[in-house]
mmCIF file of C-alpha atoms in Angstrom:
data_model
loop_
_atom_site.group_PDB
_atom_site.id
_atom_site.type_symbol
_atom_site.label_atom_id
_atom_site.label_comp_id
_atom_site.label_asym_id
_atom_site.label_seq_id
_atom_site.Cartn_x
_atom_site.Cartn_y
_atom_site.Cartn_z
ATOM 1 C CA MET A 1 145.130 92.020 -29.643
ATOM 2 C CA GLU A 2 147.357 93.710 -27.030
ATOM 3 C CA LYS A 3 146.747 90.852 -24.627
ATOM 4 C CA GLY A 4 148.125 88.332 -27.129
ATOM 5 C CA LEU A 5 151.077 90.589 -27.887
ATOM 6 C CA PHE A 6 151.860 90.932 -24.187
ATOM 7 C CA HIS A 7 151.691 87.202 -23.492
ATOM 8 C CA ASP A 8 153.877 86.401 -26.503
ATOM 9 C CA LEU A 9 156.403 89.036 -25.476
ATOM 10 C CA TYR A 10 156.437 87.764 -21.883
ATOM 11 C CA LYS A 11 157.282 84.237 -23.052
ATOM 12 C CA ARG A 12 159.994 85.583 -25.340
ATOM 13 C CA LEU A 13 161.594 87.658 -22.605
ATOM 14 C CA ASN A 14 161.671 84.752 -20.163
ATOM 15 C CA MET A 15 164.278 83.158 -22.429
ATOM 16 C CA LEU A 16 166.386 86.322 -22.565
ATOM 17 C CA ASP A 17 169.868 86.626 -21.054
ATOM 18 C CA VAL A 18 169.730 90.162 -19.641
ATOM 19 C CA ARG A 19 173.494 90.157 -19.097
ATOM 20 C CA ALA A 20 173.908 90.503 -22.847
ATOM 21 C CA TYR A 21 172.434 94.015 -22.772
ATOM 22 C CA SER A 22 173.457 97.360 -21.385
ATOM 23 C CA PRO A 23 171.868 97.884 -17.933
ATOM 24 C CA ASP A 24 170.453 101.264 -18.961
ATOM 25 C CA GLN A 25 168.259 99.509 -21.549
ATOM 26 C CA LEU A 26 166.595 97.338 -18.900
ATOM 27 C CA SER A 27 164.633 99.702 -16.646
ATOM 28 C CA GLY A 28 161.383 99.113 -18.545
ATOM 29 C CA LEU A 29 162.004 95.380 -18.345
ATOM 30 C CA LEU A 30 162.549 95.567 -14.585
ATOM 31 C CA HIS A 31 159.375 97.586 -14.016
ATOM 32 C CA GLY A 32 157.448 95.265 -16.303
ATOM 33 C CA TYR A 33 158.468 92.300 -14.160
ATOM 34 C CA LEU A 34 157.654 94.212 -10.966
ATOM 35 C CA THR A 35 154.190 94.912 -12.392
ATOM 36 C CA VAL A 36 153.634 91.273 -13.368
ATOM 37 C CA TYR A 37 154.860 90.144 -9.936
ATOM 38 C CA SER A 38 152.385 92.472 -8.207
ATOM 39 C CA MET A 39 149.606 91.324 -10.534
ATOM 40 C CA VAL A 40 150.174 87.641 -9.766
ATOM 41 C CA ARG A 41 150.390 88.323 -6.031
ATOM 42 C CA VAL A 42 147.038 90.127 -6.132
ATOM 43 C CA TYR A 43 145.414 87.590 -8.489
ATOM 44 C CA PRO A 44 147.051 84.187 -7.805
ATOM 45 C CA TRP A 45 145.089 82.427 -10.561
ATOM 46 C CA LEU A 46 147.284 84.289 -13.069
ATOM 47 C CA GLU A 47 150.172 81.989 -12.162
ATOM 48 C CA GLU A 48 148.887 79.728 -14.929
ATOM 49 C CA ASP A 49 149.776 82.444 -17.453
ATOM 50 C CA PHE A 50 152.828 84.068 -15.868
ATOM 51 C CA GLY A 51 154.384 81.503 -13.550
ATOM 52 C CA HIS A 52 155.023 81.412 -9.817
ATOM 53 C CA PRO A 53 155.822 84.769 -8.158
ATOM 54 C CA GLY A 54 159.200 83.380 -7.138
ATOM 55 C CA GLU A 55 160.113 82.822 -10.788
ATOM 56 C CA ILE A 56 159.088 86.361 -11.726
ATOM 57 C CA HIS A 57 161.006 87.627 -8.709
ATOM 58 C CA GLU A 58 164.180 85.952 -9.990
ATOM 59 C CA GLN A 59 163.822 87.614 -13.391
ATOM 60 C CA ALA A 60 163.687 91.052 -11.762
ATOM 61 C CA LYS A 61 166.476 90.245 -9.294
ATOM 62 C CA GLU A 62 168.799 89.384 -12.160
ATOM 63 C CA ILE A 63 168.397 92.925 -13.499
ATOM 64 C CA ALA A 64 168.688 94.444 -10.016
ATOM 65 C CA ARG A 65 172.015 92.681 -9.500
ATOM 66 C CA LEU A 66 173.337 94.329 -12.669
ATOM 67 C CA TYR A 67 172.283 97.711 -11.289
ATOM 68 C CA SER A 68 173.958 97.121 -7.929
ATOM 69 C CA GLY A 69 177.283 96.658 -9.681
ATOM 70 C CA GLN A 70 176.958 99.983 -11.530
ATOM 71 C CA LEU A 71 175.891 102.333 -8.725
ATOM 72 C CA ARG A 72 179.357 103.596 -7.802
ATOM 73 C CA ASN A 73 180.959 103.331 -11.206
ATOM 74 C CA GLU A 74 181.832 106.965 -11.935
ATOM 75 C CA ASP A 75 182.411 106.097 -15.591
ATOM 76 C CA VAL A 76 178.622 105.654 -15.824
ATOM 77 C CA PRO A 77 176.807 108.985 -16.457
ATOM 78 C CA VAL A 78 175.165 110.349 -13.337
ATOM 79 C CA ASP A 79 171.651 110.259 -14.832
ATOM 80 C CA LYS A 80 171.951 106.516 -15.459
ATOM 81 C CA ARG A 81 173.240 105.908 -11.929
ATOM 82 C CA ALA A 82 170.315 107.937 -10.568
ATOM 83 C CA GLY A 83 167.966 105.664 -12.519
ATOM 84 C CA TYR A 84 169.645 102.516 -11.162
ATOM 85 C CA ALA A 85 169.372 103.784 -7.566
ATOM 86 C CA ALA A 86 165.710 104.763 -7.997
ATOM 87 C CA ASP A 87 164.952 101.380 -9.567
ATOM 88 C CA LEU A 88 166.542 99.514 -6.643
ATOM 89 C CA MET A 89 164.317 101.440 -4.235
ATOM 90 C CA ASP A 90 161.343 100.504 -6.434
ATOM 91 C CA VAL A 91 162.389 96.862 -6.127
ATOM 92 C CA TYR A 92 162.303 97.171 -2.324
ATOM 93 C CA GLN A 93 158.669 98.274 -2.415
ATOM 94 C CA VAL A 94 157.741 94.942 -4.007
ATOM 95 C CA TYR A 95 160.132 92.574 -2.206
ATOM 96 C CA SER A 96 160.753 94.364 1.136
ATOM 97 C CA ASP A 97 164.430 93.402 0.873
ATOM 98 C CA LEU A 98 166.435 95.907 2.917
ATOM 99 C CA GLY A 99 169.554 95.231 0.841
ATOM 100 C CA TYR A 100 167.951 96.847 -2.202
ATOM 101 C CA LEU A 101 166.751 99.796 -0.159
ATOM 102 C CA LYS A 102 170.101 100.409 1.542
ATOM 103 C CA ASN A 103 172.026 100.201 -1.720
ATOM 104 C CA GLY A 104 169.583 102.568 -3.386
ATOM 105 C CA VAL A 105 169.492 105.128 -0.572
ATOM 106 C CA ASP A 106 173.264 105.136 -0.046
ATOM 107 C CA ALA A 107 173.870 105.614 -3.764
ATOM 108 C CA ALA A 108 171.168 108.291 -3.923
ATOM 109 C CA TYR A 109 172.873 110.504 -1.366
ATOM 110 C CA GLU A 110 176.247 110.029 -3.015
ATOM 111 C CA ILE A 111 174.685 111.233 -6.256
ATOM 112 C CA LEU A 112 172.697 114.095 -4.722
ATOM 113 C CA SER A 113 175.156 115.467 -2.154
ATOM 114 C CA ALA A 114 177.815 118.023 -3.019
ATOM 115 C CA ARG A 115 181.106 116.733 -1.665
ATOM 116 C CA GLU A 116 182.193 120.112 -0.252
ATOM 117 C CA ASN A 117 179.302 120.677 2.165
ATOM 118 C CA GLY A 118 177.013 117.648 1.979
ATOM 119 C CA LYS A 119 174.010 119.722 0.867
ATOM 120 C CA ILE A 120 171.515 118.271 -1.587
ATOM 121 C CA MET A 121 172.116 119.387 -5.157
ATOM 122 C CA LEU A 122 170.780 118.506 -8.578
ATOM 123 C CA PRO A 123 173.426 116.760 -10.684
ATOM 124 C CA CYS A 124 171.049 117.077 -13.667
ATOM 125 C CA ARG A 125 167.367 117.856 -14.196
ATOM 126 C CA THR A 126 166.037 114.556 -15.518
ATOM 127 C CA PRO A 127 163.152 112.153 -14.793
ATOM 128 C CA ASN A 128 165.593 109.719 -13.156
ATOM 129 C CA VAL A 129 166.808 112.375 -10.730
ATOM 130 C CA CYS A 130 163.201 113.371 -10.041
ATOM 131 C CA ARG A 131 162.291 109.750 -9.223
ATOM 132 C CA LEU A 132 165.348 109.521 -6.994
ATOM 133 C CA LEU A 133 164.295 112.650 -5.086
ATOM 134 C CA CYS A 134 160.765 111.300 -4.662
ATOM 135 C CA ASN A 135 162.083 108.026 -3.272
ATOM 136 C CA CYS A 136 164.414 109.838 -0.859
ATOM 137 C CA TYR A 137 161.418 111.808 0.388
ATOM 138 C CA TYR A 138 159.388 108.616 0.773
ATOM 139 C CA PHE A 139 162.003 106.384 2.383
ATOM 140 C CA ALA A 140 164.150 108.919 4.256
ATOM 141 C CA GLY A 141 161.550 111.589 4.986
ATOM 142 C CA ASP A 142 163.792 114.152 3.275
ATOM 143 C CA GLU A 143 161.661 117.264 2.744
ATOM 144 C CA VAL A 144 164.386 119.049 0.770
ATOM 145 C CA CYS A 145 164.279 116.213 -1.768
ATOM 146 C CA GLY A 146 160.505 116.586 -1.936
ATOM 147 C CA GLU A 147 160.774 120.306 -2.670
ATOM 148 C CA LEU A 148 163.379 119.781 -5.380
ATOM 149 C CA ALA A 149 161.273 117.039 -6.988
ATOM 150 C CA GLY A 150 158.346 119.457 -7.085
ATOM 151 C CA ARG A 151 160.420 122.051 -8.913
ATOM 152 C CA LEU A 152 161.482 119.510 -11.523
ATOM 153 C CA VAL A 153 157.900 118.344 -12.065
ATOM 154 C CA MET A 154 156.647 121.911 -12.518
ATOM 155 C CA GLU A 155 159.445 122.581 -15.018
ATOM 156 C CA ALA A 156 158.575 119.417 -16.948
ATOM 157 C CA LEU A 157 154.890 120.321 -17.049
ATOM 158 C CA GLY A 158 155.938 123.690 -18.456
ATOM 159 C CA TYR A 159 157.849 122.028 -21.294
ATOM 160 C CA ILE A 160 154.873 119.826 -22.078
ATOM 161 C CA ARG A 161 152.397 122.716 -22.004
ATOM 162 C CA GLY A 162 154.747 124.507 -24.365
ATOM 163 C CA GLY A 163 154.300 121.746 -26.912
ATOM 164 C CA ASP A 164 157.357 119.589 -26.175
ATOM 165 C CA ARG A 165 155.561 116.239 -26.288
ATOM 166 C CA GLY A 166 158.832 114.418 -26.883
ATOM 167 C CA VAL A 167 159.520 114.484 -23.141
ATOM 168 C CA LEU A 168 156.050 113.311 -22.084
ATOM 169 C CA LEU A 169 156.658 109.575 -21.703
ATOM 170 C CA THR A 170 160.109 110.018 -20.203
ATOM 171 C CA TRP A 171 158.580 112.255 -17.513
ATOM 172 C CA TRP A 172 155.210 110.568 -17.025
ATOM 173 C CA ASP A 173 156.227 108.024 -14.355
ATOM 174 C CA ALA A 174 158.136 110.710 -12.448
ATOM 175 C CA ILE A 175 155.126 113.061 -12.542
ATOM 176 C CA CYS A 176 152.802 110.308 -11.308
ATOM 177 C CA LEU A 177 155.258 109.274 -8.587
ATOM 178 C CA TYR A 178 155.559 112.857 -7.366
ATOM 179 C CA ASP A 179 151.788 113.306 -7.343
ATOM 180 C CA ASP A 180 151.188 110.026 -5.492
ATOM 181 C CA VAL A 181 154.050 110.207 -2.980
ATOM 182 C CA ILE A 182 154.669 113.888 -2.313
ATOM 183 C CA GLY A 183 151.869 115.972 -3.789
ATOM 184 C CA THR A 184 149.168 114.490 -1.590
ATOM 185 C CA MET A 185 151.305 115.080 1.516
ATOM 186 C CA GLU A 186 152.931 118.445 0.878
ATOM 187 C CA LEU A 187 150.925 120.510 -1.575
ATOM 188 C CA PRO A 188 148.128 122.859 -0.498
ATOM 189 C CA LYS A 189 144.713 121.626 -1.570
ATOM 190 C CA GLU A 190 144.453 124.064 -4.487
ATOM 191 C CA GLU A 191 147.852 123.104 -5.910
ATOM 192 C CA GLN A 192 147.099 119.410 -5.466
ATOM 193 C CA GLU A 193 143.858 119.847 -7.394
ATOM 194 C CA ARG A 194 145.714 121.622 -10.210
ATOM 195 C CA LEU A 195 148.294 118.839 -10.352
ATOM 196 C CA ASN A 196 145.526 116.235 -10.495
ATOM 197 C CA GLU A 197 143.906 118.172 -13.339
ATOM 198 C CA GLU A 198 147.219 118.323 -15.233
ATOM 199 C CA ARG A 199 147.708 114.597 -14.772
ATOM 200 C CA ALA A 200 144.180 113.822 -15.985
ATOM 201 C CA ARG A 201 144.588 116.189 -18.940
ATOM 202 C CA LEU A 202 147.756 114.420 -20.058
ATOM 203 C CA LEU A 203 146.346 110.884 -19.914
ATOM 204 C CA GLY A 204 145.045 110.938 -23.472
ATOM 205 C CA SER A 205 148.377 112.180 -24.822
ATOM 206 C CA VAL A 206 150.238 109.529 -22.836
ATOM 207 C CA GLU A 207 148.032 106.809 -24.284
ATOM 208 C CA ARG A 208 148.619 108.071 -27.827
ATOM 209 C CA GLU A 209 152.375 108.167 -27.289
ATOM 210 C CA GLU A 210 152.314 104.658 -25.849
ATOM 211 C CA ASN A 211 150.261 103.379 -28.778
ATOM 212 C CA GLU A 212 152.856 104.797 -31.158
ATOM 213 C CA ARG A 213 155.604 102.888 -29.292
ATOM 214 C CA ILE A 214 153.576 99.675 -29.484
ATOM 215 C CA GLU A 215 152.945 100.126 -33.200
ATOM 216 C CA CYS A 216 156.631 100.832 -33.812
ATOM 217 C CA PHE A 217 157.480 97.636 -31.938
ATOM 218 C CA ARG A 218 155.003 95.650 -34.042
ATOM 219 C CA GLN A 219 156.472 96.987 -37.268
ATOM 220 C CA MET A 220 160.082 96.360 -36.263
ATOM 221 C CA GLY A 221 159.433 92.877 -34.902
ATOM 222 C CA GLN A 222 162.639 91.001 -34.130
ATOM 223 C CA ASN A 223 164.662 94.043 -35.239
ATOM 224 C CA ALA A 224 163.448 96.194 -32.330
ATOM 225 C CA ASP A 225 166.258 97.186 -29.972
ATOM 226 C CA MET A 226 166.119 96.194 -26.310
ATOM 227 C CA GLY A 227 165.276 99.715 -25.173
ATOM 228 C CA LEU A 228 162.038 99.692 -27.203
ATOM 229 C CA VAL A 229 161.259 96.078 -26.282
ATOM 230 C CA ALA A 230 161.610 96.842 -22.572
ATOM 231 C CA GLU A 231 159.537 100.023 -22.849
ATOM 232 C CA VAL A 232 156.689 98.238 -24.650
ATOM 233 C CA PHE A 233 156.811 95.366 -22.164
ATOM 234 C CA TYR A 234 156.282 97.805 -19.296
ATOM 235 C CA ILE A 235 153.472 99.625 -21.115
ATOM 236 C CA LEU A 236 151.655 96.365 -21.823
ATOM 237 C CA ALA A 237 152.220 95.071 -18.279
ATOM 238 C CA LYS A 238 150.607 98.200 -16.823
ATOM 239 C CA ARG A 239 147.639 97.873 -19.167
ATOM 240 C CA GLU A 240 147.250 94.194 -18.315
ATOM 241 C CA PHE A 241 147.226 95.011 -14.597
ATOM 242 C CA GLU A 242 144.674 97.792 -15.137
ATOM 243 C CA MET A 243 142.481 95.406 -17.104
ATOM 244 C CA CYS A 244 142.683 92.789 -14.331
ATOM 245 C CA ASN A 245 141.743 95.427 -11.761
ATOM 246 C CA GLY A 246 138.790 96.490 -13.893
ATOM 247 C CA LEU A 247 137.539 92.922 -14.281
ATOM 248 C CA HIS A 248 137.964 92.302 -10.546
ATOM 249 C CA TRP A 249 135.893 95.319 -9.519
ATOM 250 C CA LYS A 250 133.141 94.416 -11.975
ATOM 251 C CA LYS A 251 132.635 91.022 -10.303
#
């Protein structure tokens, strides 16, 4: 059932003019396309369903170009600009285009550096800023950014343990990114094991939250706003990729 929903949604989105929507609504759409692009590159026979990688690449690039134009617009809230910069660095990991990386890194340090002394600071304590810190650690080797990202992740896990499940999905990708990129490199073995246990413990809750988003999308149909559409597209793209990986390893 989800597979049919995903394929129908993919066809619908391919006819979409992303310029008609606010850039901050499109992050899920961008990451959905990045996931589909990676899936087709790994399993070329899926081109029959999703098109040539170059076509998928163009869909994502169109969104990335919108982000590039917003990075230094100080009328845009800092959290949104942090998300745009982190997304551009994510694009680089798929396309290896140094233009995306440079734009993302330059914008990141403008966002994170206090103008008086150039030291790294936290403009806000959000998942977007956490992802930005993780990417600065990964691409620039910035250990201070890694430490700050760790603090934000531990704070977020505290909220979630305290029963604030409303922040779970907004933080989930940032928590996973921190665990994958920084935790394995920087954390002592015992702390890394605890973080892995926390991540595994939350998986069931994440799946339930995602299922609620999918059901909401089904019920709203054409009336769903672009933010929900993009979020569901990314959820379904990840599940499709996981299913393809599972089928591949069973062969």
